[in-house]
Coordinates of C-alpha atoms in Angstrom, one line a residue:
M12 CA -22.7 -23.0 -20.8
T13 CA -23.9 -23.6 -24.4
S14 CA -27.4 -22.7 -23.4
A15 CA -26.4 -19.5 -21.7
L16 CA -24.6 -18.5 -24.8
R17 CA -27.5 -19.2 -26.9
C18 CA -29.5 -17.0 -24.7
I19 CA -26.9 -14.2 -25.0
T20 CA -27.1 -14.4 -28.7
K21 CA -31.0 -14.3 -28.7
Y22 CA -30.6 -11.3 -26.3
T23 CA -28.0 -9.6 -28.7
C24 CA -30.6 -9.8 -31.6
L25 CA -33.3 -8.4 -29.3
R26 CA -31.0 -5.4 -28.5
T27 CA -30.5 -4.1 -32.0
S28 CA -33.9 -2.2 -31.8
L29 CA -32.4 -0.2 -28.8
T30 CA -30.7 3.0 -28.8
K31 CA -26.9 2.8 -28.9
S32 CA -26.5 4.2 -25.4
T33 CA -29.3 2.1 -23.9
A34 CA -27.8 -1.1 -25.5
M35 CA -24.6 -0.4 -23.9
R36 CA -26.1 -0.1 -20.3
L37 CA -28.0 -3.2 -20.9
S38 CA -25.1 -5.0 -22.0
R39 CA -23.1 -4.2 -18.9
V40 CA -26.1 -5.5 -16.8
S41 CA -26.2 -9.0 -18.4
S42 CA -22.3 -9.3 -18.4
L43 CA -22.0 -8.3 -14.8
A44 CA -24.7 -10.9 -13.9
L45 CA -22.6 -13.6 -15.7
L46 CA -19.2 -12.7 -14.2
T47 CA -20.4 -12.3 -10.6
G48 CA -22.6 -15.4 -10.4
L49 CA -25.6 -13.2 -9.3
G50 CA -27.7 -15.7 -11.2
Q51 CA -28.0 -17.7 -8.1
S52 CA -30.8 -15.6 -7.1
S53 CA -33.4 -13.7 -9.1
A54 CA -32.4 -10.4 -7.6
W55 CA -30.6 -9.2 -10.5
L56 CA -33.8 -10.0 -13.0
T57 CA -35.7 -7.5 -10.9
P58 CA -36.2 -4.3 -13.2
S59 CA -33.5 -1.9 -12.1
P60 CA -33.6 1.8 -13.0
V61 CA -31.2 1.2 -16.0
R62 CA -33.0 -1.8 -17.3
S63 CA -36.4 -0.5 -16.8
V64 CA -35.6 2.6 -18.9
A65 CA -34.2 0.3 -21.6
L66 CA -37.4 -2.0 -21.5
R67 CA -39.6 1.1 -21.5
E68 CA -38.0 2.5 -24.4
T69 CA -38.3 -0.7 -26.4
G70 CA -41.6 -2.1 -25.1
A71 CA -39.7 -5.1 -24.4
L72 CA -42.0 -6.4 -21.5
Q73 CA -43.4 -9.0 -23.8
N74 CA -43.9 -12.7 -23.5
S75 CA -40.8 -13.4 -25.9
N76 CA -38.5 -11.2 -23.5
I77 CA -40.0 -13.0 -20.4
G78 CA -39.2 -16.2 -22.0
Y79 CA -35.7 -15.2 -22.7
Q80 CA -35.3 -13.9 -19.0
T81 CA -36.6 -17.2 -17.8
S82 CA -34.3 -19.3 -20.1
L83 CA -31.2 -17.0 -19.2
K84 CA -32.0 -17.2 -15.4
A85 CA -32.1 -21.0 -15.7
S86 CA -28.8 -21.3 -17.5
I87 CA -27.0 -18.8 -15.2
S88 CA -28.4 -20.7 -12.2
S89 CA -26.8 -23.9 -13.5
L90 CA -23.4 -22.1 -13.3
P91 CA -21.3 -22.5 -10.1
P92 CA -21.4 -19.2 -7.8
L93 CA -18.2 -17.7 -8.9
S94 CA -17.6 -15.5 -6.1
S95 CA -18.7 -17.7 -3.1
H96 CA -15.2 -18.8 -1.9
Y97 CA -14.2 -15.1 -1.4
E98 CA -17.2 -13.3 -0.2
D99 CA -16.2 -13.6 3.6
C100 CA -12.8 -12.1 2.6
M101 CA -14.3 -9.1 1.0
P102 CA -14.8 -6.6 4.0
L103 CA -11.1 -6.9 5.1
A104 CA -9.8 -6.6 1.5
R105 CA -12.0 -3.4 1.0
D106 CA -10.8 -1.8 4.1
A107 CA -7.2 -2.6 3.0
M108 CA -7.9 -0.9 -0.3
D109 CA -9.3 2.1 1.6
F110 CA -6.1 2.2 3.7
I111 CA -4.0 2.1 0.6
D112 CA -5.9 4.6 -1.3
A113 CA -5.5 7.0 1.7
S114 CA -1.9 6.6 2.1
P115 CA 0.1 7.6 -1.1
D116 CA 3.4 8.3 0.9
P117 CA 4.9 7.6 4.2
F118 CA 3.5 10.6 5.8
H119 CA 0.0 9.7 4.9
A120 CA 0.5 6.2 5.8
V121 CA 1.4 7.1 9.4
H122 CA -1.3 9.7 9.6
T123 CA -4.0 7.2 8.5
S124 CA -2.6 4.7 11.0
T125 CA -2.5 7.2 14.0
Q126 CA -6.1 8.1 13.3
A127 CA -7.2 4.5 13.5
L128 CA -5.0 4.0 16.5
E129 CA -6.5 7.0 18.5
A130 CA -10.0 5.7 17.4
A131 CA -9.0 2.4 19.1
G132 CA -8.1 4.3 22.3
F133 CA -4.4 4.6 21.8
T134 CA -2.6 7.7 23.2
E135 CA 0.7 9.4 22.0
W136 CA 3.4 8.4 24.2
K137 CA 6.0 11.0 25.0
D138 CA 8.2 9.2 27.5
S139 CA 5.6 9.7 30.2
E140 CA 4.2 7.0 32.7
L141 CA 3.2 3.6 31.2
V142 CA 0.7 1.3 32.9
P143 CA -0.2 -2.3 32.3
G144 CA -3.1 -2.6 30.2
G145 CA -2.3 0.7 28.4
K146 CA -2.1 1.4 24.6
Y147 CA 0.3 3.7 23.3
Y148 CA 2.1 5.2 20.0
F149 CA 4.9 7.5 18.9
T150 CA 6.1 8.7 15.7
R151 CA 9.5 9.8 14.1
N152 CA 9.7 12.3 11.4
K153 CA 5.8 11.7 10.7
S154 CA 7.0 8.8 8.5
T155 CA 7.7 6.1 11.0
L156 CA 5.4 4.6 13.5
V157 CA 5.7 2.6 16.7
A158 CA 2.4 1.4 18.7
F159 CA 2.3 -0.9 21.5
G160 CA -0.2 -2.4 24.0
I161 CA 1.2 -3.5 27.5
G162 CA -0.2 -6.9 28.6
K163 CA -1.9 -6.5 32.2
N164 CA 0.4 -9.3 33.4
F165 CA 3.5 -7.9 32.2
K166 CA 6.6 -8.2 34.4
P167 CA 10.1 -6.8 34.0
G168 CA 12.0 -9.5 32.0
N169 CA 9.1 -10.3 29.9
G170 CA 9.2 -10.1 26.0
F171 CA 8.2 -7.9 23.3
K172 CA 6.2 -9.4 20.4
I173 CA 6.9 -7.2 17.5
I174 CA 5.5 -7.0 13.9
G175 CA 7.8 -4.7 11.6
S176 CA 7.1 -3.4 8.2
H177 CA 7.8 -0.4 6.2
T178 CA 5.8 2.6 4.8
D179 CA 7.6 3.5 1.7
S180 CA 7.5 2.3 -1.9
P181 CA 9.4 3.1 -4.9
N182 CA 8.2 6.1 -6.5
L183 CA 9.0 9.5 -8.2
K184 CA 9.9 12.2 -5.7
V185 CA 10.0 16.0 -6.7
K186 CA 13.3 17.3 -6.8
P187 CA 14.5 20.3 -4.3
Y188 CA 14.3 22.5 -7.1
S189 CA 11.3 21.6 -9.1
K190 CA 11.5 23.7 -12.0
R191 CA 12.7 22.1 -15.1
T192 CA 11.4 24.0 -18.0
T193 CA 13.4 27.2 -18.2
D194 CA 11.8 28.6 -21.1
K195 CA 8.4 30.2 -20.2
N196 CA 7.1 29.3 -23.5
G197 CA 7.9 25.6 -23.0
G198 CA 10.8 25.3 -25.4
S199 CA 10.4 23.4 -28.6
S200 CA 7.7 21.0 -27.1
G201 CA 5.6 23.9 -25.5
A202 CA 5.2 21.9 -22.3
I203 CA 6.0 22.6 -18.7
Q204 CA 7.6 19.8 -16.7
I205 CA 8.8 19.3 -13.3
G206 CA 12.0 17.7 -12.1
V207 CA 11.8 14.2 -10.3
E208 CA 14.2 11.8 -8.8
C209 CA 13.8 8.0 -8.8
Y210 CA 13.3 6.7 -5.3
G211 CA 14.1 3.0 -4.8
G212 CA 14.2 0.2 -7.5
G213 CA 10.9 0.8 -9.3
L214 CA 9.8 -0.9 -12.5
W215 CA 10.0 2.6 -14.1
H216 CA 8.5 1.7 -17.5
T217 CA 5.2 1.0 -15.6
W218 CA 5.1 4.8 -14.7
F219 CA 4.4 5.8 -18.5
D220 CA 0.9 6.7 -19.5
R221 CA -0.5 6.7 -16.0
D222 CA -2.5 9.4 -14.4
L223 CA -0.4 10.9 -11.6
G224 CA -1.3 13.0 -8.6
I225 CA 1.1 14.4 -6.1
S226 CA 1.3 14.2 -2.3
G227 CA 3.4 14.5 0.7
R228 CA 4.1 17.3 3.3
V229 CA 4.5 21.1 2.9
F230 CA 6.5 23.4 5.3
I231 CA 4.5 26.7 5.9
D232 CA 5.7 29.8 7.5
D233 CA 2.9 30.8 10.0
K234 CA 4.0 34.3 10.7
E235 CA 1.2 35.0 13.1
K236 CA 2.3 32.1 15.2
R237 CA 6.0 32.8 14.4
K238 CA 6.3 29.0 13.8
I239 CA 6.9 26.9 10.6
R240 CA 4.2 24.2 10.5
Q241 CA 3.8 21.1 8.4
E242 CA 0.8 20.4 6.3
L243 CA 0.0 17.1 4.4
V244 CA -1.2 17.6 0.9
K245 CA -2.8 14.8 -1.4
I246 CA -3.9 16.0 -4.8
D247 CA -5.6 13.0 -6.3
R248 CA -6.3 14.3 -9.7
A249 CA -4.4 13.6 -12.9
I250 CA -2.3 16.6 -12.9
L251 CA 0.9 15.0 -14.1
R252 CA 1.8 12.4 -16.9
I253 CA 4.7 10.8 -18.4
P254 CA 3.9 10.1 -22.0
N255 CA 5.4 7.2 -24.1
L256 CA 7.0 8.0 -27.3
A257 CA 5.1 7.0 -30.2
I258 CA 6.2 3.7 -31.8
H259 CA 6.5 5.6 -35.2
L260 CA 9.3 7.8 -33.9
Q261 CA 11.3 4.7 -32.3
S262 CA 13.8 2.6 -34.3
A263 CA 13.2 -1.2 -34.2
K264 CA 16.1 -1.5 -31.7
E265 CA 14.5 0.9 -29.4
R266 CA 11.2 -0.7 -29.5
E267 CA 12.7 -4.0 -28.6
A268 CA 14.8 -2.6 -25.7
F269 CA 12.4 0.0 -24.3
A270 CA 15.3 1.4 -22.5
V271 CA 14.5 4.2 -20.0
N272 CA 16.8 7.0 -19.2
K273 CA 15.6 7.9 -15.8
E274 CA 17.0 11.6 -16.1
D275 CA 15.6 12.5 -19.5
H276 CA 12.6 10.1 -20.0
L277 CA 10.8 10.2 -16.7
S278 CA 10.0 13.9 -16.3
P279 CA 6.4 14.4 -16.1
I280 CA 4.3 17.0 -17.9
L281 CA 2.4 19.3 -15.6
A282 CA 0.9 21.9 -18.2
T283 CA 1.2 23.5 -21.6
A284 CA 3.0 26.8 -21.7
V285 CA 1.0 29.9 -22.4
K286 CA 2.7 32.5 -24.4
E287 CA 4.3 35.3 -22.3
S288 CA 2.1 38.0 -23.7
L289 CA -1.0 36.2 -22.3
T290 CA 0.4 35.6 -18.8
S291 CA 2.7 38.6 -18.3
G292 CA 2.1 40.1 -14.9
G293 CA -0.2 37.0 -13.9
A294 CA -0.3 35.2 -10.6
E295 CA 1.9 32.5 -12.1
D296 CA 4.9 34.8 -12.5
Q297 CA 4.9 36.2 -9.1
T298 CA 7.0 33.5 -7.6
E299 CA 9.9 34.3 -9.9
D300 CA 9.8 38.0 -8.8
D301 CA 10.1 37.0 -5.3
G302 CA 13.3 37.6 -3.4
D303 CA 13.5 34.0 -2.2
E304 CA 16.1 32.0 -4.1
W305 CA 14.4 28.7 -3.2
L306 CA 11.0 29.9 -4.5
R307 CA 12.6 31.2 -7.7
Q308 CA 13.8 27.7 -8.3
Q309 CA 10.3 26.2 -8.1
E310 CA 8.0 25.6 -11.0
P311 CA 5.6 28.6 -10.3
L312 CA 2.4 26.3 -11.4
L313 CA 3.3 23.8 -8.9
V314 CA 3.7 26.4 -6.0
H315 CA 0.4 28.0 -7.0
L316 CA -1.3 24.6 -7.0
L317 CA 0.0 23.6 -3.5
A318 CA -1.0 27.1 -2.3
S319 CA -4.5 26.8 -3.6
E320 CA -5.0 23.2 -2.0
L321 CA -3.5 24.5 1.4
K322 CA -5.3 27.9 1.4
V323 CA -2.1 29.7 1.9
D324 CA -0.1 32.5 0.1
T325 CA 2.8 31.2 -2.1
K326 CA 5.4 33.2 -0.2
D327 CA 4.4 31.3 2.9
I328 CA 5.6 28.0 1.3
V329 CA 9.2 27.5 2.5
D330 CA 9.9 23.8 1.4
F331 CA 8.2 20.5 0.7
E332 CA 8.9 16.9 0.3
L333 CA 6.5 15.5 -2.4
N334 CA 6.1 12.4 -4.6
L335 CA 4.0 11.2 -7.3
F336 CA 1.5 8.5 -7.3
D337 CA -1.1 6.8 -9.4
V338 CA -4.5 8.2 -8.9
Q339 CA -6.3 5.0 -9.9
P340 CA -7.8 3.7 -6.8
A341 CA -7.1 0.1 -5.8
S342 CA -9.7 -2.4 -7.3
L343 CA -10.8 -6.0 -7.3
G344 CA -10.0 -8.2 -10.1
G345 CA -10.3 -11.7 -11.6
V346 CA -13.6 -13.4 -12.5
R347 CA -14.3 -14.2 -8.9
S348 CA -12.9 -10.8 -7.6
E349 CA -10.2 -12.9 -6.0
F350 CA -7.3 -10.4 -6.7
V351 CA -6.6 -7.0 -5.4
H352 CA -4.8 -4.7 -8.0
S353 CA -3.3 -1.4 -6.4
S354 CA -0.2 0.6 -6.1
R355 CA 2.1 0.1 -3.0
L356 CA 0.9 -3.3 -1.9
D357 CA 4.5 -3.5 -1.1
N358 CA 4.5 -2.8 1.7
L359 CA 1.2 -1.0 2.7
A360 CA -0.6 -4.5 2.7
S361 CA 1.6 -5.4 5.6
C362 CA 1.4 -2.1 7.3
F363 CA -2.5 -2.4 7.2
L364 CA -2.4 -6.0 8.5
S365 CA 0.0 -5.4 11.4
L366 CA -2.1 -2.3 12.3
R367 CA -5.4 -4.2 12.2
G368 CA -3.9 -7.1 14.1
L369 CA -2.7 -5.0 16.8
I370 CA -6.0 -3.0 17.2
D371 CA -8.1 -6.1 17.1
H372 CA -5.8 -7.9 19.8
V373 CA -5.9 -5.0 22.3
T374 CA -9.6 -4.2 21.7
N375 CA -10.8 -7.8 22.0
E376 CA -9.5 -8.1 25.5
G377 CA -6.2 -9.6 24.1
L378 CA -4.4 -7.7 27.0
E379 CA -6.3 -9.1 29.7
N380 CA -4.2 -12.3 30.1
D381 CA -1.2 -11.1 28.2
D382 CA 2.2 -11.4 29.8
D383 CA 4.1 -9.5 27.2
I384 CA 4.2 -6.3 25.2
S385 CA 2.6 -6.4 21.8
M386 CA 4.1 -4.0 19.2
I387 CA 4.2 -3.0 15.7
A388 CA 6.8 -0.8 14.0
M389 CA 6.4 0.9 10.5
F390 CA 9.6 2.0 9.1
D391 CA 10.6 4.6 6.4
H392 CA 13.5 4.0 3.8
E393 CA 13.4 0.4 3.4
E394 CA 13.5 0.6 -0.3
V395 CA 16.7 2.5 -0.2
G396 CA 18.5 0.4 2.4
S397 CA 17.0 1.3 5.9
S398 CA 20.2 3.4 6.9
S399 CA 18.6 6.5 8.1
A400 CA 17.2 8.1 11.3
T401 CA 13.7 6.6 10.6
G402 CA 14.7 3.4 8.9
A403 CA 14.9 0.0 10.3
G404 CA 18.6 0.4 10.7
S405 CA 18.2 3.2 13.3
P406 CA 17.9 2.7 17.0
I407 CA 14.3 3.1 17.1
V408 CA 13.3 -0.4 18.0
G409 CA 16.3 -1.1 20.4
E410 CA 15.6 2.4 22.1
A411 CA 11.8 1.8 22.3
V412 CA 12.5 -1.6 24.0
K413 CA 14.9 0.0 26.4
R414 CA 12.8 3.2 27.1
I415 CA 9.6 1.0 27.8
S416 CA 11.4 -1.6 29.7
H417 CA 12.9 1.1 31.8
V418 CA 9.5 2.9 32.7
L419 CA 8.2 -0.4 33.6
G420 CA 11.1 -1.4 35.8
A421 CA 13.8 -3.2 33.6
G422 CA 15.8 -0.7 31.8
E423 CA 19.5 -0.1 31.3
D424 CA 19.9 0.1 34.9
S425 CA 18.6 -3.4 35.3
P426 CA 20.9 -5.1 32.7
V427 CA 20.1 -8.7 33.6
M428 CA 16.3 -8.0 33.4
Y429 CA 16.9 -6.1 30.2
D430 CA 18.7 -9.0 28.6
K431 CA 16.0 -11.3 29.5
T432 CA 13.6 -9.2 28.0
V433 CA 15.8 -9.2 24.8
Q434 CA 15.9 -13.1 24.9
N435 CA 12.2 -13.4 25.3
S436 CA 11.4 -11.1 22.5
F437 CA 10.6 -11.8 18.7
V438 CA 10.3 -9.9 15.5
L439 CA 7.9 -10.9 12.8
S440 CA 9.4 -9.0 10.0
V441 CA 6.6 -8.6 7.3
D442 CA 7.3 -7.7 3.7
Q443 CA 5.6 -8.7 0.6
A444 CA 6.8 -12.1 -1.1
H445 CA 7.1 -13.1 -4.6
A446 CA 4.3 -15.4 -5.9
V447 CA 4.9 -17.6 -9.0
H448 CA 4.3 -15.6 -12.2
P449 CA 2.5 -18.0 -14.6
N450 CA 4.3 -16.4 -17.6
Y451 CA 7.9 -16.6 -16.0
A452 CA 7.6 -19.7 -13.7
S453 CA 11.1 -20.8 -14.5
K454 CA 12.2 -17.8 -12.5
H455 CA 11.1 -19.6 -9.3
E456 CA 12.7 -22.3 -7.6
K457 CA 10.3 -25.2 -8.5
S458 CA 9.8 -26.7 -5.0
H459 CA 9.3 -23.3 -3.2
G460 CA 6.8 -21.4 -5.3
P461 CA 4.2 -19.5 -3.3
K462 CA 0.8 -19.0 -4.8
M463 CA -1.5 -16.0 -4.4
N464 CA -4.5 -16.8 -2.1
G465 CA -2.6 -19.7 -0.6
G466 CA -1.5 -18.1 2.6
M467 CA 1.5 -16.4 4.0
V468 CA 4.9 -17.1 3.0
I469 CA 8.1 -17.8 5.1
K470 CA 11.3 -16.3 3.2
R471 CA 14.5 -18.2 3.7
N472 CA 18.0 -17.6 2.7
N473 CA 21.1 -19.2 4.3
N474 CA 23.3 -16.5 3.2
Q475 CA 21.3 -14.2 5.6
R476 CA 19.6 -11.9 3.3
Y477 CA 16.5 -13.2 5.4
A478 CA 16.5 -13.4 9.1
T479 CA 14.6 -16.7 9.2
N480 CA 16.3 -19.7 10.7
G481 CA 15.0 -23.3 11.7
L482 CA 13.8 -22.2 15.2
T483 CA 12.0 -18.9 14.1
G484 CA 10.5 -20.6 11.2
L485 CA 9.2 -23.4 13.4
I486 CA 7.5 -21.1 15.8
M487 CA 5.6 -19.3 13.0
K488 CA 4.5 -22.6 11.6
E489 CA 3.1 -23.8 15.0
I490 CA 1.3 -20.4 15.6
G491 CA -0.2 -20.9 12.2
K492 CA -1.4 -24.2 13.2
A493 CA -2.7 -23.0 16.3
A494 CA -4.8 -20.3 14.2
G495 CA -6.2 -23.1 12.1
L496 CA -4.6 -21.8 9.0
P497 CA -3.3 -23.5 6.0
P498 CA 0.1 -24.5 6.0
I499 CA 2.6 -21.7 5.7
Q500 CA 4.2 -21.4 2.2
E501 CA 7.9 -21.4 1.9
F502 CA 10.0 -19.1 -0.5
V503 CA 13.6 -19.7 -1.4
V504 CA 15.2 -18.0 -4.6
R505 CA 16.9 -20.1 -7.3
N506 CA 20.9 -20.5 -7.0
D507 CA 21.2 -18.6 -10.1
C508 CA 19.2 -15.7 -9.0
A509 CA 20.1 -12.7 -6.6
C510 CA 18.1 -12.5 -3.4
G511 CA 16.6 -9.4 -2.0
S512 CA 16.5 -8.5 1.5
T513 CA 14.4 -6.6 3.9
I514 CA 14.3 -5.4 7.5
G515 CA 14.5 -8.6 9.4
P516 CA 18.2 -9.0 9.3
I517 CA 18.8 -5.5 10.1
I518 CA 16.4 -5.2 13.2
S519 CA 17.8 -8.4 14.5
S520 CA 21.6 -7.7 14.1
T521 CA 21.1 -4.3 15.9
T522 CA 18.9 -5.4 18.8
G523 CA 20.1 -9.2 19.4
I524 CA 16.2 -9.9 19.0
R525 CA 15.2 -13.2 17.1
A526 CA 13.5 -12.6 13.9
I527 CA 11.6 -14.1 11.0
D528 CA 10.8 -12.7 7.5
M529 CA 7.5 -13.4 6.1
G530 CA 5.0 -11.8 3.7
C531 CA 1.9 -12.1 1.5
P532 CA 2.4 -13.5 -2.0
Q533 CA 2.1 -10.9 -4.8
L534 CA 2.8 -10.3 -8.5
S535 CA 4.5 -7.2 -10.1
M536 CA 6.6 -6.1 -7.1
H537 CA 7.8 -2.5 -7.5
S538 CA 5.4 -1.9 -10.4
I539 CA 3.3 1.2 -10.2
R540 CA 0.4 -1.3 -10.1
E541 CA 0.7 -4.6 -8.1
T542 CA -1.5 -7.7 -7.6
M543 CA -2.3 -9.9 -4.5
G544 CA -4.7 -12.3 -3.4
V545 CA -8.1 -11.3 -1.6
K546 CA -7.8 -14.3 0.7
D547 CA -4.2 -13.6 1.8
F548 CA -5.3 -10.5 3.7
T549 CA -7.6 -12.7 5.9
H550 CA -4.9 -15.3 6.2
G551 CA -2.3 -12.5 7.2
L552 CA -4.6 -10.8 9.8
A553 CA -5.5 -14.4 11.3
L554 CA -1.8 -15.1 11.7
F555 CA -0.9 -11.8 13.2
K556 CA -3.6 -12.0 15.8
A557 CA -2.5 -15.6 16.5
Y558 CA 1.0 -14.4 16.9
F559 CA 0.1 -11.7 19.6
K560 CA -2.0 -14.4 21.3
H561 CA -0.2 -17.6 21.2
F562 CA 3.5 -16.6 20.7
S563 CA 4.8 -16.9 24.5
A564 CA 3.0 -20.4 25.0
I565 CA 4.5 -21.8 21.8
D566 CA 7.9 -20.3 22.5
E567 CA 7.9 -21.9 25.9
R568 CA 7.2 -25.5 24.4
I569 CA 10.3 -25.3 21.8
E570 CA 13.7 -25.9 23.1
G571 CA 15.8 -22.7 22.4

């Protein structure tokens, strides 16, 4: 390392003759080579367009520079290949990042998922005929999704292998009446804001000073077809921002507490106000002159933005469900690119892995010798308790099992067979888990501290905040062994800490199906920007595929 630093110092001196902009570009090249371990090959030393421009500008293709390159190459080559342990995991992690970026809200998460399912040969099921070997899905409210593949050897009384997750994350939702600034000139601040409502238990201080877009669904009155249709909208530009208060305007006590008044401090700025004399009679005033009371209560700039994006008239917009999101895409982090930094890892990481696990299972002839039904269920409203028509507390899973069993010959009119189906079924509830935070390690139970890139986590709580028990935990550990995975990690909260909960106990108590709660370990849960390990995507997918493949055989081995 000392030799490498000497070379860098020599290179820095050489750079002083370059122009400032060229030097910055060249610095990035050398830094990237060091951090990514590309010095293991000579490829990065081959003149790139940026580097070639710099060398031409300085006439630096001289013996001294060649000597520098040779020395630096030798120094870097002696370093370990920093990214080698994670390269095999990168394609899956990047696919997950693309999925999350495309899914800023539950409606987009379900839409993105149905596109992937249809590309894999799934068809939408509307209580029609089902056949062994078939692949189907259905949605509820466009924010909850159920998809399943029927094993070719399925018989009435056989079980359902279910993976449950949720599509929602804490965020700021636009209020039904979005107008917050009543003064056209923006009042004393001269700024136009929109009204938002806090959804779920977010770490709201992390939403300050972020570039925020807006997404969701818009209801449009299609007068020609005499129908009201739904359109998804995703504006991934920095159109909104919640600015911090300057430190100079805060008291010492306020700086120490950083207390957020969720009503007063979280309203985002949409635009600066323009004096009425400059906008009088303009398009932005037309919504206020419209006879529709709902439209009059909306911020005109927001309505016009939506109309422009959807290419409709403002008067055709009759309602919307919108939320804010961070427009910064998911990114890789860490010196070895071993982390994924992203919004909504809780719980779109689980949604992605369950979706991918099911698709891989059914497309790799997993249904050929399958005796059961492999299913995924992605619910809305977990972050606010799941008690809704589209949450895990709804009858969606129970009714799906009944309806599918009935079509396949073991419905409510065959109670014995249906009860047998329930007893043979299993729910793998997947929601992100808490990795040990290096700066707050004392917040974790010292013997049950999951680590990022260490594999999936079983979540346990004897007070039934999680659905895991000894039997369901053992089943998943045996499945992990069958997949050749590292030992599954365990999580238990400290006795002096409150324990969260998720969908496992809710589904199990409403259906009678055995369940376990698991998840990938992550940091910064409920922040606008969360972190998890790259390897844990690979660990999770391998476990889910093994679950679909091996569950029945392992379940038969264990005394119930």
